[in-house]
Each structure stands twice: as C-alpha cells, then as structure tokens.
Amino acid sequence: AQETSGQKRCGLVTAGHVVSVGQYCYDKDFNPFGICSSRIVSTGNAEASFIPCGYLDEFNINNYIGGSSSSVLSTTTNKPGEGTYVNKYGATTKRTGGYIQDIDCTVLSGDKTATFSDMTLVKCTADGGDSGVVYGYPEKMGKNYLIYSKADNVLKALNLKRY
C-alpha cells in the first residue's frame, strides 16, 4: 500500500491488533523493517495498521504473496460475495482458503471494547499468528472461521492506495 498524501511512503498493512503506532515490525528472522505509523482499532469498519517500509537500505518492498514471484498481490480490490472461494496466506497455516459465509458481519473485539461492522466471515483453516489483515476468530465458531476487514474500508480509513 502507499500513502495518498504526505510523504506517500510505500509499506504494508496488517491487522491493527498486531502492532501499535511507534512499534517496530519484524520480518520472519526478527529483523526490523519498519515502524507503524497509523492504526485503527476502535469501532468502525476496519481494524488495521500501516507500516511504511524501506527505511533500511537493504530492504526492498514488493507485492509478492509469501515471497513468491508467481503470487503477486493485485493493485485493484474486489468485493466477493457469499459463497465465493478466497485465498489466505497466514504466518502459521501458510496458504489456505475457504468460502465466504457472510459479507456484512458485525463483531465485538476480543477485549469487548470495540464493535466492527461490514466485516467478512470466511470458513477456512486458520490459527493464531495468521492475523495479517484478518481480525480474529469468532469465539463461538472456533478456528475454522476467520473475520477480516474489507480492503476498500482499510484503504479509506488509513488514507492508502494499492500500487
């Protein structure tokens, strides 16, 4: 993603509960690659953080999913409907996917301090550490379901665009 105003830095978006503003974000080898500059974790329709990358000379940003040049993140967004199969790449369960169960789901945050609306519910294999743009797991449904913020909602809330 890229900021639409200000410095127009490129970076990545992850779930808001993963990193707070001012905190470093680390790669899989625990090397820092960026510092969170914006975060949304209160009531609304997006739960996400933005981490501008590239402050280290050796770090190069790309749009590869899971590091594979054969899996490139698109520059456009879609709004798939219920019953649509979607892919997920998580740190714990890696590449999995599942079917959208609900495209207008409302969820209460794990600490019960915020309500998020217009979220998407997917039935798929997921586990702790898969968050990324995923909000969490509905308590009553277990780890076979996950909830995520829609890309357009995240981009608008954080003043970002895909590039």
Coordinates of C-alpha atoms in Angstrom, one line a residue:
A1 CA 0.0 0.0 0.0
Q2 CA 1.0 3.6 -0.4
E3 CA 0.0 6.7 1.5
T4 CA -2.2 9.0 -0.6
S5 CA -0.9 12.2 1.0
G6 CA 2.1 13.4 3.0
Q7 CA 5.3 11.5 2.2
K8 CA 3.4 9.0 0.1
R9 CA 5.5 6.2 1.5
C10 CA 5.0 2.5 0.5
G11 CA 4.6 -0.1 3.1
L12 CA 2.4 -2.9 4.3
V13 CA -0.9 -3.3 6.0
T14 CA -1.5 -5.7 8.8
A15 CA -4.2 -6.3 11.4
G16 CA -4.5 -3.4 13.9
H17 CA -4.0 -5.7 16.9
V18 CA -0.7 -6.9 15.6
V19 CA 1.4 -3.7 16.0
S20 CA 0.8 -0.3 17.6
V21 CA 1.8 3.2 16.4
G22 CA 5.5 3.7 17.1
Q23 CA 6.3 0.0 17.4
Y24 CA 8.8 -1.8 15.1
C25 CA 7.5 -4.5 12.8
Y26 CA 9.8 -7.5 12.2
D27 CA 10.4 -10.0 9.4
K28 CA 10.4 -13.8 9.9
D29 CA 14.0 -13.6 11.1
F30 CA 13.2 -10.9 13.6
N31 CA 14.9 -8.1 11.7
P32 CA 13.1 -4.8 12.0
F33 CA 11.9 -3.4 8.6
G34 CA 9.5 -0.6 9.6
I35 CA 7.7 1.4 12.3
C36 CA 3.9 1.5 12.5
S37 CA 2.7 5.0 11.5
S38 CA -1.0 4.6 11.7
R39 CA -3.5 2.3 13.3
I40 CA -7.3 1.8 13.6
V41 CA -8.6 -0.5 16.4
S42 CA -11.7 1.3 17.6
T43 CA -15.3 1.0 16.5
G44 CA -15.8 1.2 12.7
N45 CA -15.5 -0.9 9.6
A46 CA -11.7 -1.5 9.6
E47 CA -9.1 -2.9 12.0
A48 CA -5.6 -2.3 10.6
S49 CA -2.2 -0.9 11.0
F50 CA 0.2 0.7 8.3
I51 CA 3.9 0.1 8.4
P52 CA 6.0 2.2 6.0
C53 CA 8.9 0.1 4.9
G54 CA 12.3 0.7 3.4
Y55 CA 14.0 2.9 5.9
L56 CA 16.8 0.3 5.9
D57 CA 18.8 0.4 2.7
E58 CA 18.8 -3.4 2.3
F59 CA 15.0 -3.7 2.5
N60 CA 13.2 -3.8 -0.8
I61 CA 9.4 -3.7 -1.0
N62 CA 7.5 -6.0 -3.4
N63 CA 3.9 -7.2 -3.8
Y64 CA 4.7 -10.9 -3.7
I65 CA 2.5 -13.0 -1.5
G66 CA 4.5 -15.3 0.7
G67 CA 7.7 -14.2 -1.1
S68 CA 6.7 -16.0 -4.3
S69 CA 7.1 -14.0 -7.6
S70 CA 4.4 -16.3 -9.0
S71 CA 1.8 -14.9 -6.5
V72 CA 1.6 -11.1 -6.9
L73 CA -0.8 -9.0 -5.0
S74 CA -3.2 -7.2 -7.3
T75 CA -3.4 -3.4 -7.5
T76 CA -7.2 -3.5 -7.5
T77 CA -9.7 -4.6 -5.0
N78 CA -12.7 -6.9 -5.4
K79 CA -15.8 -7.3 -3.3
P80 CA -16.5 -11.1 -3.5
G81 CA -19.9 -12.2 -2.3
E82 CA -21.1 -15.0 -0.1
G83 CA -20.2 -18.5 -1.4
T84 CA -17.0 -17.1 -3.1
Y85 CA -13.8 -19.0 -2.5
V86 CA -11.0 -16.8 -1.2
N87 CA -7.3 -17.4 -0.6
K88 CA -5.5 -16.6 2.6
Y89 CA -1.8 -16.6 3.4
G90 CA -1.0 -16.8 7.1
A91 CA 2.2 -16.9 9.1
T92 CA 1.1 -20.1 10.9
T93 CA -1.0 -22.1 8.5
K94 CA 0.6 -20.6 5.3
R95 CA -1.6 -20.8 2.1
T96 CA -5.2 -21.9 2.8
G97 CA -8.5 -20.8 1.6
G98 CA -12.2 -21.1 2.2
Y99 CA -15.7 -19.8 1.3
I100 CA -17.2 -16.5 2.4
Q101 CA -20.1 -17.1 4.7
D102 CA -21.2 -13.5 5.4
I103 CA -20.2 -10.2 3.8
D104 CA -21.8 -7.9 6.3
C105 CA -20.8 -9.3 9.7
T106 CA -20.6 -7.3 12.9
V107 CA -18.1 -8.4 15.6
L108 CA -17.1 -7.3 19.1
S109 CA -13.4 -7.1 19.7
G110 CA -11.7 -9.7 21.9
D111 CA -11.4 -7.3 24.8
K112 CA -15.1 -6.3 24.2
T113 CA -14.2 -2.5 23.8
A114 CA -15.0 -2.1 20.1
T115 CA -17.5 -3.1 17.6
F116 CA -16.6 -3.6 14.0
S117 CA -19.2 -3.7 11.2
D118 CA -19.1 -4.5 7.5
M119 CA -16.6 -7.3 8.1
T120 CA -16.4 -10.5 6.1
L121 CA -16.7 -14.0 7.7
V122 CA -14.8 -16.9 6.0
K123 CA -14.9 -20.6 6.8
C124 CA -11.2 -21.7 6.4
T125 CA -8.3 -23.2 8.2
A126 CA -6.6 -20.5 10.4
D127 CA -4.7 -20.3 13.6
G128 CA -3.0 -17.8 15.9
G129 CA -0.4 -15.8 14.1
D130 CA -2.3 -15.8 10.8
S131 CA -3.8 -12.3 11.6
G132 CA -2.3 -10.1 8.8
V133 CA -5.4 -8.4 7.6
V134 CA -7.6 -10.9 9.5
Y135 CA -9.3 -9.5 12.6
G136 CA -9.8 -12.7 14.5
Y137 CA -11.8 -15.8 15.1
P138 CA -15.5 -15.7 16.3
E139 CA -15.3 -17.2 19.8
K140 CA -18.3 -19.5 19.3
M141 CA -17.2 -20.9 16.0
G142 CA -13.6 -21.8 16.7
K143 CA -10.6 -21.7 14.5
N144 CA -12.3 -22.9 11.3
Y145 CA -13.6 -19.4 10.8
L146 CA -12.0 -16.0 10.5
I147 CA -13.1 -12.4 10.1
Y148 CA -11.4 -9.8 8.0
S149 CA -11.8 -6.1 7.1
K150 CA -12.6 -5.3 3.5
A151 CA -9.6 -3.9 1.6
D152 CA -11.6 -0.8 0.5
N153 CA -12.5 0.0 4.1
V154 CA -8.9 -0.3 5.3
L155 CA -7.5 1.8 2.5
K156 CA -10.0 4.6 3.1
A157 CA -9.6 4.5 6.9
L158 CA -5.8 4.7 6.7
N159 CA -5.6 7.0 3.6
L160 CA -3.8 4.5 1.5
K161 CA -4.0 3.1 -2.1
R162 CA -2.7 0.0 -3.7
Y163 CA 0.2 0.4 -6.1

